[in-house]
């Protein structure tokens, strides 16, 4: 690799002045020959300022790069014995493969970076420029792959979960010690990121191999059921084999038992009703372009960049994924409760945020929100003077509330976590709504099918709340509150692609069009995403 030229060394000397000589750097040979080894920083503030003036397209990263060198006492980061170190080479490789990380960026001065690693370069890049170009590329890589969009942009996308912060210098220290952390670092990235990363590779290979072929049908389409025979059946079989829901493609036109199993597996991954019917809607879903599936994976990898990895390492927590209409209660890494939920409509969206569950209220009153009173209740009271009584409602200090009981809109238990959105988890008397595929029925709160099981599981370490006491408290006769001695974190997120614990990729509906909005921010030039669905 290239060595410092005399002119480069002279320039650095003139900029930083005489070097400090360290006694520890004398050897017997040094002493006898009066040769000194200089501890010369490769950069200083003046050199940094000159670099960013020369490479103006990198100026936006100047503060972060300067901070790196202040942390390193202005010593070289990328050189060892006048050679680029292992981390430098690995960083260059990762930059060349950055598309594999689900990002699309144009690297400034890419040709100069390539010259640095070219054995026969057309242009010799100085060691100082090499050093600072690599540091700039490190910041670009860390921002793009580890950090993602800035906090303000994320908030503008109505994502109010705590956003991870990256300490670039500390991260760099860990990479210097172990450069292979550039390949996988669970201390920096949420584990789901790497799972989606593997699926992205698979789907790009499918796209490259042109095996995602359109499925054609007869017109008018006739719903397919077991043991039907059709050329469409063979096409569905081929698709399910390509994406892994079938282990092989027999090419049969008969909707046989093998295909039935594959259809169930596919429907489970998409959150669809588990039956053997193949409707026109299912064909339309199968015919969504693979480019949309790839982009969906990339968008959800971006969301993973915002999540602190420590979130999934907590002792216990509740997690709700809005697009999958599912709740999970996790304790010590075990998924103790998995429950269907229904969420807010597109007009009354369930908010993406986090909180701390601090109490469970059994047989609760429901205090009707002012918005519901103004928009719905007043009209019903005007039309029927007995409406309040018939629905177990009453006035209380100027507010309308529903008394405890099995028909109470909150059901027989609610889980409270103070928040400005007035959102909480609760039971529901409308049990049939949990069987729908697309469960968007509430005014924003999260209705939980297994609310009682959740309460029992959360309180199993509370000796003064045995199951019998919980059953009595849920009788619907009297409101009873249990204050939690240890608050339980709850995270309400939005992922339309998710790899489950069995390693299967699941895709869910973009119920609030948040994928479309995020795509327009990340990839403003992409006008094709989901256009097939709009035809």
Coordinates of C-alpha atoms in Angstrom, one line a residue:
X1 CA 0.0 0.0 0.0
X2 CA 1.1 3.6 -0.6
X3 CA 3.5 5.2 1.8
X4 CA 3.6 8.9 2.9
X5 CA 5.5 11.1 0.5
X6 CA 8.0 13.6 1.7
X7 CA 5.7 16.5 0.6
X8 CA 2.8 15.0 2.6
X9 CA 4.9 14.7 5.7
X10 CA 6.3 18.2 5.3
X11 CA 2.8 19.6 4.9
X12 CA 1.6 17.9 8.0
X13 CA 4.7 19.1 9.9
X14 CA 4.1 22.7 8.9
X15 CA 0.4 22.5 9.9
X16 CA 0.8 20.9 13.3
X17 CA 4.3 22.1 14.3
X18 CA 7.1 20.1 15.9
X19 CA 6.1 16.6 17.3
X20 CA 6.4 15.5 20.8
X21 CA 9.1 13.0 21.4
X22 CA 8.2 10.1 23.7
X23 CA 11.0 8.6 25.8
X24 CA 9.2 5.3 25.6
X25 CA 9.9 5.3 21.9
X26 CA 13.7 5.2 22.2
X27 CA 15.4 1.9 21.7
X28 CA 19.1 1.3 22.2
X29 CA 19.6 1.6 18.5
X30 CA 17.6 4.8 18.6
X31 CA 19.7 6.2 21.3
X32 CA 23.0 5.3 19.7
X33 CA 22.1 6.7 16.3
X34 CA 19.9 9.6 17.6
X35 CA 17.0 8.3 15.5
X36 CA 13.6 9.2 16.9
X37 CA 10.2 7.7 16.3
X38 CA 7.5 10.4 16.2
X39 CA 4.0 10.0 17.5
X40 CA 2.5 12.2 14.8
X41 CA -1.2 12.5 14.5
X42 CA -2.2 12.1 10.9
X43 CA -4.8 14.8 11.1
X44 CA -5.6 18.0 13.1
X45 CA -8.4 20.6 13.0
X46 CA -6.7 22.5 10.1
X47 CA -6.3 19.4 8.0
X48 CA -9.9 18.4 8.7
X49 CA -11.2 21.8 7.7
X50 CA -9.2 21.7 4.5
X51 CA -10.4 18.2 3.6
X52 CA -14.1 19.2 3.9
X53 CA -13.5 22.3 1.9
X54 CA -12.0 20.1 -0.9
X55 CA -14.6 17.4 -0.6
X56 CA -17.6 19.7 -0.2
X57 CA -20.2 16.9 -0.8
X58 CA -19.1 15.3 2.5
X59 CA -19.4 18.5 4.6
X60 CA -22.7 17.4 6.1
X61 CA -20.7 14.7 7.9
X62 CA -17.9 17.0 9.1
X63 CA -19.1 17.3 12.7
X64 CA -19.3 13.5 13.2
X65 CA -15.9 12.9 11.6
X66 CA -14.2 15.6 13.6
X67 CA -15.7 14.0 16.8
X68 CA -14.1 10.7 15.8
X69 CA -10.7 12.2 15.7
X70 CA -11.1 14.1 18.9
X71 CA -12.0 10.9 20.6
X72 CA -9.0 9.2 19.0
X73 CA -6.6 12.1 20.0
X74 CA -6.2 12.7 16.2
X75 CA -4.5 9.4 15.6
X76 CA -5.0 7.4 12.4
X77 CA -8.1 5.1 12.4
X78 CA -7.5 3.3 9.1
X79 CA -3.7 2.7 9.0
X80 CA -1.5 0.2 10.6
X81 CA 2.2 0.3 9.7
X82 CA 1.4 2.5 6.7
X83 CA -1.1 0.0 5.4
X84 CA -4.8 0.2 5.4
X85 CA -6.0 -2.1 8.1
X86 CA -8.5 -5.0 8.0
X87 CA -11.4 -2.8 9.1
X88 CA -10.8 -0.4 6.2
X89 CA -10.9 -3.3 3.7
X90 CA -14.1 -4.7 5.2
X91 CA -15.7 -1.3 5.2
X92 CA -15.0 -0.9 1.5
X93 CA -16.5 -4.3 0.8
X94 CA -19.6 -3.5 2.8
X95 CA -20.0 -0.2 1.0
X96 CA -19.8 -2.0 -2.3
X97 CA -22.6 -4.4 -1.1
X98 CA -24.7 -1.8 0.7
X99 CA -27.7 -2.6 -1.4
X100 CA -27.8 -5.9 0.4
X101 CA -28.7 -3.9 3.6
X102 CA -31.9 -2.7 2.0
X103 CA -30.8 0.8 1.3
X104 CA -30.3 2.7 -1.9
X105 CA -27.7 5.5 -1.6
X106 CA -25.3 7.2 -4.0
X107 CA -21.8 7.4 -2.4
X108 CA -20.1 10.7 -2.9
X109 CA -16.6 10.4 -4.4
X110 CA -17.1 6.7 -5.1
X111 CA -14.5 6.7 -7.9
X112 CA -11.9 8.1 -5.5
X113 CA -12.7 5.4 -2.9
X114 CA -12.3 2.8 -5.7
X115 CA -8.9 4.3 -6.6
X116 CA -7.7 3.8 -3.0
X117 CA -8.2 0.0 -3.2
X118 CA -7.1 -0.3 -6.9
X119 CA -3.8 -2.1 -7.2
X120 CA -3.0 0.0 -10.3
X121 CA -4.7 3.3 -9.6
X122 CA -4.9 6.0 -12.3
X123 CA -4.8 8.6 -9.5
X124 CA -2.8 8.5 -6.3
X125 CA -4.9 9.5 -3.4
X126 CA -2.9 10.9 -0.6
X127 CA -2.8 9.1 2.7
X128 CA -4.5 12.0 4.5
X129 CA -7.3 12.1 2.0
X130 CA -7.6 8.3 2.2
X131 CA -7.8 8.4 5.9
X132 CA -10.6 11.1 5.9
X133 CA -12.4 9.6 3.0
X134 CA -12.7 6.3 4.9
X135 CA -13.8 8.0 8.0
X136 CA -16.5 9.8 6.1
X137 CA -17.6 6.6 4.5
X138 CA -17.8 5.0 7.9
X139 CA -20.2 7.7 9.1
X140 CA -22.3 7.3 5.9
X141 CA -22.4 3.6 6.4
X142 CA -23.3 3.9 10.1
X143 CA -26.0 6.4 9.4
X144 CA -27.5 4.4 6.5
X145 CA -27.3 0.9 8.0
X146 CA -27.3 1.3 11.7
X147 CA -29.2 4.5 12.4
X148 CA -31.7 5.1 9.6
X149 CA -33.8 8.3 9.3
X150 CA -33.2 11.0 11.8
X151 CA -35.5 11.4 14.8
X152 CA -37.4 14.4 13.4
X153 CA -38.3 12.6 10.2
X154 CA -39.3 9.5 12.1
X155 CA -41.6 11.6 14.3
X156 CA -43.1 13.2 11.3
X157 CA -44.0 9.7 10.1
X158 CA -46.0 9.4 13.3
X159 CA -43.6 6.8 14.8
X160 CA -43.4 7.7 18.5
X161 CA -41.5 4.7 19.9
X162 CA -38.2 5.7 21.5
X163 CA -35.6 6.0 18.6
X164 CA -32.2 4.4 19.0
X165 CA -29.2 6.7 19.1
X166 CA -25.8 5.7 17.7
X167 CA -22.5 6.6 19.5
X168 CA -20.3 6.6 16.4
X169 CA -17.0 6.7 18.3
X170 CA -17.9 3.9 20.7
X171 CA -19.2 1.8 17.8
X172 CA -16.0 2.4 16.0
X173 CA -14.0 1.3 19.0
X174 CA -15.8 -2.0 19.0
X175 CA -15.3 -2.5 15.2
X176 CA -11.5 -1.8 15.6
X177 CA -11.3 -4.6 18.2
X178 CA -13.5 -6.9 16.1
X179 CA -14.0 -5.8 12.4
X180 CA -16.3 -8.7 11.7
X181 CA -19.0 -7.0 13.8
X182 CA -19.6 -5.1 10.5
X183 CA -21.2 -8.3 9.3
X184 CA -23.5 -8.7 12.3
X185 CA -23.8 -6.7 15.4
X186 CA -26.7 -7.5 17.7
X187 CA -25.7 -4.8 20.1
X188 CA -26.5 -2.2 17.5
X189 CA -29.3 -3.6 15.4
X190 CA -32.6 -5.2 16.4
X191 CA -32.4 -8.9 15.8
X192 CA -35.4 -8.8 13.4
X193 CA -33.2 -6.7 11.0
X194 CA -30.9 -9.6 10.3
X195 CA -33.8 -12.0 9.8
X196 CA -35.4 -9.7 7.2
X197 CA -31.9 -9.3 5.7
X198 CA -31.8 -13.0 4.9
X199 CA -35.3 -12.9 3.4
X200 CA -34.4 -10.0 1.2
X201 CA -31.5 -12.0 -0.2
X202 CA -33.9 -14.8 -1.0
X203 CA -36.5 -12.6 -2.7
X204 CA -33.9 -10.8 -4.8
X205 CA -32.6 -14.2 -6.0
X206 CA -36.2 -15.1 -7.0
X207 CA -36.5 -11.8 -8.9
X208 CA -33.1 -12.4 -10.6
X209 CA -34.1 -15.9 -11.6
X210 CA -37.5 -14.7 -13.1
X211 CA -39.4 -17.4 -11.2
X212 CA -42.1 -15.0 -9.9
X213 CA -44.3 -15.4 -13.0
X214 CA -47.8 -14.0 -13.2
X215 CA -50.7 -16.4 -12.4
X216 CA -53.4 -16.4 -15.1
X217 CA -57.0 -17.4 -14.5
X218 CA -60.1 -18.1 -16.6
X219 CA -62.6 -15.3 -16.9
X220 CA -64.8 -15.1 -15.1
X221 CA -62.8 -16.5 -12.2
X222 CA -64.3 -19.5 -10.4
X223 CA -63.2 -19.9 -6.8
X224 CA -60.9 -22.9 -6.4
X225 CA -61.5 -25.6 -3.8
X226 CA -59.9 -29.0 -3.0
X227 CA -59.7 -31.5 -5.8
X228 CA -60.5 -29.0 -8.5
X229 CA -58.5 -29.3 -11.7
X230 CA -57.2 -26.2 -13.4
X231 CA -54.1 -24.8 -15.1
X232 CA -54.3 -22.0 -12.5
X233 CA -53.7 -24.7 -9.8
X234 CA -50.4 -25.7 -11.4
X235 CA -49.3 -22.0 -11.5
X236 CA -50.2 -21.5 -7.8
X237 CA -48.3 -24.7 -7.0
X238 CA -45.2 -23.3 -8.8
X239 CA -45.4 -20.0 -6.9
X240 CA -45.8 -21.7 -3.5
X241 CA -42.8 -23.9 -4.3
X242 CA -40.7 -20.9 -5.2
X243 CA -41.4 -19.0 -2.0
X244 CA -41.0 -22.1 0.2
X245 CA -44.6 -23.0 1.2
X246 CA -44.2 -26.2 -0.8
X247 CA -41.0 -28.3 -0.7
X248 CA -41.4 -29.3 -4.4
X249 CA -43.4 -28.5 -7.5
X250 CA -45.1 -31.6 -8.8
X251 CA -46.6 -29.5 -11.7
X252 CA -50.0 -31.1 -11.1
X253 CA -53.2 -29.3 -12.2
X254 CA -55.1 -31.0 -9.4
X255 CA -55.7 -29.2 -6.1
X256 CA -54.5 -32.1 -4.0
X257 CA -53.7 -32.6 -0.3
X258 CA -50.1 -31.5 -0.9
X259 CA -51.2 -28.2 -2.2
X260 CA -53.8 -27.8 0.5
X261 CA -51.0 -27.9 3.1
X262 CA -49.1 -25.3 1.1
X263 CA -52.1 -23.0 0.8
X264 CA -52.6 -23.2 4.6
X265 CA -49.0 -22.3 5.2
X266 CA -49.2 -19.4 2.8
X267 CA -52.4 -18.1 4.4
X268 CA -50.9 -18.3 7.9
X269 CA -47.9 -16.2 6.8
X270 CA -50.3 -13.6 5.4
X271 CA -52.6 -13.5 8.4
X272 CA -55.5 -14.9 6.3
X273 CA -58.4 -17.0 7.4
X274 CA -57.2 -20.6 7.5
X275 CA -59.3 -22.5 5.0
X276 CA -58.7 -24.1 1.6
X277 CA -60.6 -21.7 -0.6
X278 CA -58.6 -19.8 -3.2
X279 CA -60.5 -16.6 -4.1
X280 CA -59.9 -13.9 -6.6
X281 CA -58.5 -11.7 -3.8
X282 CA -55.9 -14.5 -3.1
X283 CA -54.9 -14.6 -6.7
X284 CA -54.6 -10.8 -6.8
X285 CA -52.4 -11.0 -3.7
X286 CA -50.2 -13.7 -5.3
X287 CA -49.9 -11.5 -8.3
X288 CA -48.5 -8.5 -6.5
X289 CA -45.1 -7.7 -8.1
X290 CA -42.1 -9.2 -6.4
X291 CA -40.6 -5.7 -6.5
X292 CA -43.3 -4.7 -4.0
X293 CA -42.4 -7.6 -1.7
X294 CA -38.7 -6.6 -1.9
X295 CA -39.5 -3.0 -1.1
X296 CA -41.8 -4.0 1.8
X297 CA -38.8 -5.9 3.3
X298 CA -36.6 -2.9 2.8
X299 CA -39.1 -0.6 4.5
X300 CA -39.4 -2.8 7.5
X301 CA -35.6 -3.2 7.7
X302 CA -35.5 0.6 8.0
X303 CA -38.0 0.5 10.9
X304 CA -35.8 -2.1 12.6
X305 CA -32.9 0.5 12.5
X306 CA -35.0 2.8 14.8
X307 CA -35.5 0.1 17.5
X308 CA -33.1 -0.1 20.4
X309 CA -31.8 -3.8 20.6
X310 CA -32.3 -3.6 24.3
X311 CA -36.0 -3.6 23.8
X312 CA -36.3 -7.3 23.2
X313 CA -33.9 -8.2 26.1
X314 CA -36.2 -6.9 28.8
X315 CA -37.5 -9.1 31.6
X316 CA -41.1 -8.7 30.5
X317 CA -42.9 -6.6 28.0
X318 CA -46.1 -6.4 25.9
X319 CA -45.7 -5.9 22.1
X320 CA -48.5 -5.1 19.7
X321 CA -48.0 -5.1 16.0
X322 CA -50.7 -3.0 14.4
X323 CA -50.7 -4.6 10.8
X324 CA -50.8 -8.2 12.1
X325 CA -53.6 -7.4 14.6
X326 CA -51.6 -9.3 17.2
X327 CA -50.4 -8.9 20.8
X328 CA -47.6 -10.7 22.5
X329 CA -46.7 -10.9 26.2
X330 CA -43.1 -11.9 26.7
X331 CA -41.5 -12.8 30.0
X332 CA -37.8 -13.9 30.2
X333 CA -37.8 -14.5 26.5
X334 CA -40.8 -16.7 26.5
X335 CA -44.0 -15.8 24.6
X336 CA -46.5 -16.5 27.3
X337 CA -49.5 -14.9 25.6
X338 CA -50.3 -14.5 21.9
X339 CA -53.6 -12.9 21.2
X340 CA -55.7 -11.5 18.4
X341 CA -56.5 -7.8 18.8
X342 CA -58.6 -5.3 16.9
X343 CA -57.4 -1.8 16.4
X344 CA -58.4 1.7 15.3
X345 CA -60.0 2.5 12.0
X346 CA -58.0 4.5 9.4
X347 CA -59.9 7.6 10.7
X348 CA -59.1 6.8 14.4
X349 CA -55.7 5.2 14.0
X350 CA -54.0 3.4 16.8
X351 CA -50.9 5.4 17.6
X352 CA -47.4 4.0 17.3
X353 CA -45.8 4.6 20.7
X354 CA -44.6 3.0 24.0
X355 CA -45.7 3.2 27.6
X356 CA -45.6 1.6 31.0
X357 CA -48.5 -0.5 32.2
X358 CA -49.0 0.5 35.8
X359 CA -52.4 -0.9 36.7
X360 CA -55.0 -3.4 35.7
X361 CA -58.6 -2.4 36.2
X362 CA -61.2 -5.2 36.6
X363 CA -64.9 -4.7 35.8
X364 CA -64.1 -1.1 34.7
X365 CA -66.4 1.9 34.1
X366 CA -66.1 3.2 30.6
X367 CA -66.0 7.0 30.5
X368 CA -67.2 7.9 27.0
X369 CA -64.8 10.2 25.2
X370 CA -66.1 13.7 24.4
X371 CA -65.5 13.1 20.7
X372 CA -67.9 10.1 20.8
X373 CA -70.5 12.0 22.8
X374 CA -70.4 14.8 20.3
X375 CA -70.2 12.8 17.1
X376 CA -72.3 9.7 18.0
X377 CA -74.0 9.7 21.4
X378 CA -76.0 13.0 21.2
X379 CA -77.7 11.9 18.1
X380 CA -78.7 8.5 19.6
X381 CA -80.0 10.1 22.8
X382 CA -82.0 12.6 20.8
X383 CA -83.6 9.7 18.8
X384 CA -84.3 7.6 21.9
X385 CA -84.8 9.0 25.3
X386 CA -84.2 5.6 26.9
X387 CA -80.9 5.0 25.1
X388 CA -78.7 5.7 28.1
X389 CA -80.6 3.3 30.4
X390 CA -80.9 0.6 27.8
X391 CA -77.1 0.6 27.3
X392 CA -76.2 0.7 31.0
X393 CA -75.0 4.3 30.6
X394 CA -75.3 7.1 33.2
X395 CA -74.3 10.7 33.7
X396 CA -71.5 11.2 36.3
X397 CA -70.2 14.7 37.1
X398 CA -71.0 16.0 33.7
X399 CA -69.6 13.0 31.9
X400 CA -71.2 9.9 30.4
X401 CA -70.0 6.6 31.7
X402 CA -71.0 3.0 31.1
X403 CA -71.4 0.8 34.2
X404 CA -69.4 -2.3 34.8
X405 CA -70.8 -5.5 33.3
X406 CA -70.5 -8.0 30.5
X407 CA -71.8 -5.6 27.9
X408 CA -69.5 -2.8 28.9
X409 CA -67.5 -1.6 25.8
X410 CA -64.3 -2.3 27.7
X411 CA -65.3 -5.8 28.6
X412 CA -64.3 -7.0 32.0
X413 CA -60.7 -5.8 32.3
X414 CA -58.5 -3.0 31.0
X415 CA -54.7 -2.4 31.2
X416 CA -53.7 1.2 31.8
X417 CA -50.5 3.0 30.8
X418 CA -50.7 6.8 31.1
X419 CA -50.3 8.5 27.7
X420 CA -51.6 11.7 26.0
X421 CA -53.4 9.6 23.3
X422 CA -55.8 8.1 25.8
X423 CA -55.1 4.6 24.4
X424 CA -55.1 1.5 26.5
X425 CA -55.6 -2.3 26.2
X426 CA -59.0 -3.8 27.1
X427 CA -61.3 -6.7 26.8
X428 CA -64.3 -6.5 24.5
X429 CA -67.8 -7.9 24.6
X430 CA -67.7 -8.1 20.7
X431 CA -65.9 -11.4 20.6
X432 CA -67.0 -12.1 17.0
X433 CA -64.9 -9.2 15.7
X434 CA -61.7 -11.1 16.6
X435 CA -62.4 -13.6 13.9
X436 CA -62.1 -11.1 11.0
X437 CA -59.0 -11.0 8.9
X438 CA -58.8 -7.2 8.8
X439 CA -59.6 -6.1 12.4
X440 CA -59.9 -2.3 12.3
X441 CA -63.0 -1.5 14.4
X442 CA -62.1 0.6 17.4
X443 CA -61.7 4.3 18.1
X444 CA -58.0 3.8 18.7
X445 CA -57.7 1.6 21.7
X446 CA -56.5 -2.0 21.4
X447 CA -59.2 -4.6 22.1
X448 CA -57.6 -7.9 23.3
X449 CA -59.2 -11.3 22.7
X450 CA -57.2 -13.0 25.5
X451 CA -57.5 -10.1 28.0
X452 CA -58.3 -12.4 30.9
X453 CA -55.4 -14.7 30.1
X454 CA -53.1 -11.7 29.9
X455 CA -54.2 -10.4 33.3
X456 CA -53.7 -13.8 34.9
X457 CA -50.2 -14.2 33.3
X458 CA -49.1 -10.7 34.3
X459 CA -50.2 -11.2 37.9
X460 CA -49.0 -14.8 38.4
X461 CA -46.1 -13.5 40.6
X462 CA -48.5 -11.4 42.7
X463 CA -49.5 -13.7 45.6
X464 CA -52.3 -11.5 46.6
X465 CA -53.9 -11.9 43.2
X466 CA -54.6 -15.6 42.7
X467 CA -56.8 -16.7 39.7
X468 CA -59.9 -17.0 42.0
X469 CA -59.6 -13.4 43.0
X470 CA -59.2 -12.3 39.4
X471 CA -62.3 -14.3 38.4
X472 CA -64.3 -12.5 41.2
X473 CA -63.0 -9.1 40.2
X474 CA -64.1 -9.8 36.6
X475 CA -67.7 -10.6 37.7
X476 CA -68.8 -7.2 36.3
X477 CA -70.2 -6.0 39.6
X478 CA -67.7 -3.6 41.0
X479 CA -64.7 -1.8 39.6
X480 CA -61.5 -3.0 41.2
X481 CA -58.0 -1.8 40.5
X482 CA -54.7 -3.7 40.9
X483 CA -51.7 -1.4 41.0
X484 CA -48.6 -3.1 39.6
X485 CA -45.5 -2.9 41.8
X486 CA -43.3 -3.3 38.7
X487 CA -44.5 -1.5 35.6
X488 CA -44.6 -3.5 32.4
X489 CA -43.3 -1.8 29.2
X490 CA -45.6 -1.9 26.2
X491 CA -44.5 -1.2 22.7
X492 CA -47.1 -0.6 19.9
X493 CA -45.3 -0.9 16.6
X494 CA -46.0 -1.1 12.9
X495 CA -44.3 -3.9 10.9
X496 CA -45.8 -5.2 7.6
X497 CA -43.1 -7.8 7.2
X498 CA -41.9 -9.9 10.1
X499 CA -39.9 -13.2 10.5
X500 CA -41.6 -15.3 13.2
X501 CA -40.0 -17.6 15.7
X502 CA -40.2 -20.5 13.3
X503 CA -38.1 -18.5 10.8
X504 CA -41.1 -17.9 8.4
X505 CA -41.6 -14.5 6.7
X506 CA -45.0 -13.0 7.4
X507 CA -46.5 -10.2 5.3
X508 CA -49.3 -8.1 6.7
X509 CA -51.7 -5.4 5.2
X510 CA -50.5 -1.8 5.2
X511 CA -53.7 -0.8 7.0
X512 CA -52.8 2.9 7.5
X513 CA -50.7 3.3 4.3
X514 CA -47.6 3.9 6.3
X515 CA -45.5 1.8 3.9
X516 CA -46.5 4.1 1.1
X517 CA -45.5 7.2 3.1
X518 CA -42.2 5.8 4.3
X519 CA -41.4 4.7 0.7
X520 CA -41.9 8.2 -0.5
X521 CA -39.4 9.5 2.1
X522 CA -36.8 6.9 1.6
X523 CA -37.2 6.4 -2.2
X524 CA -38.7 9.6 -3.6
X525 CA -38.0 8.6 -7.2
X526 CA -39.8 5.3 -6.9
X527 CA -43.3 5.8 -8.4
X528 CA -44.0 2.1 -9.0
X529 CA -44.5 0.8 -5.4
X530 CA -48.0 -0.6 -5.0
X531 CA -49.2 0.9 -8.2
X532 CA -50.6 -2.5 -9.3
X533 CA -52.9 -2.5 -6.3
X534 CA -54.4 0.8 -7.4
X535 CA -55.4 -0.3 -10.9

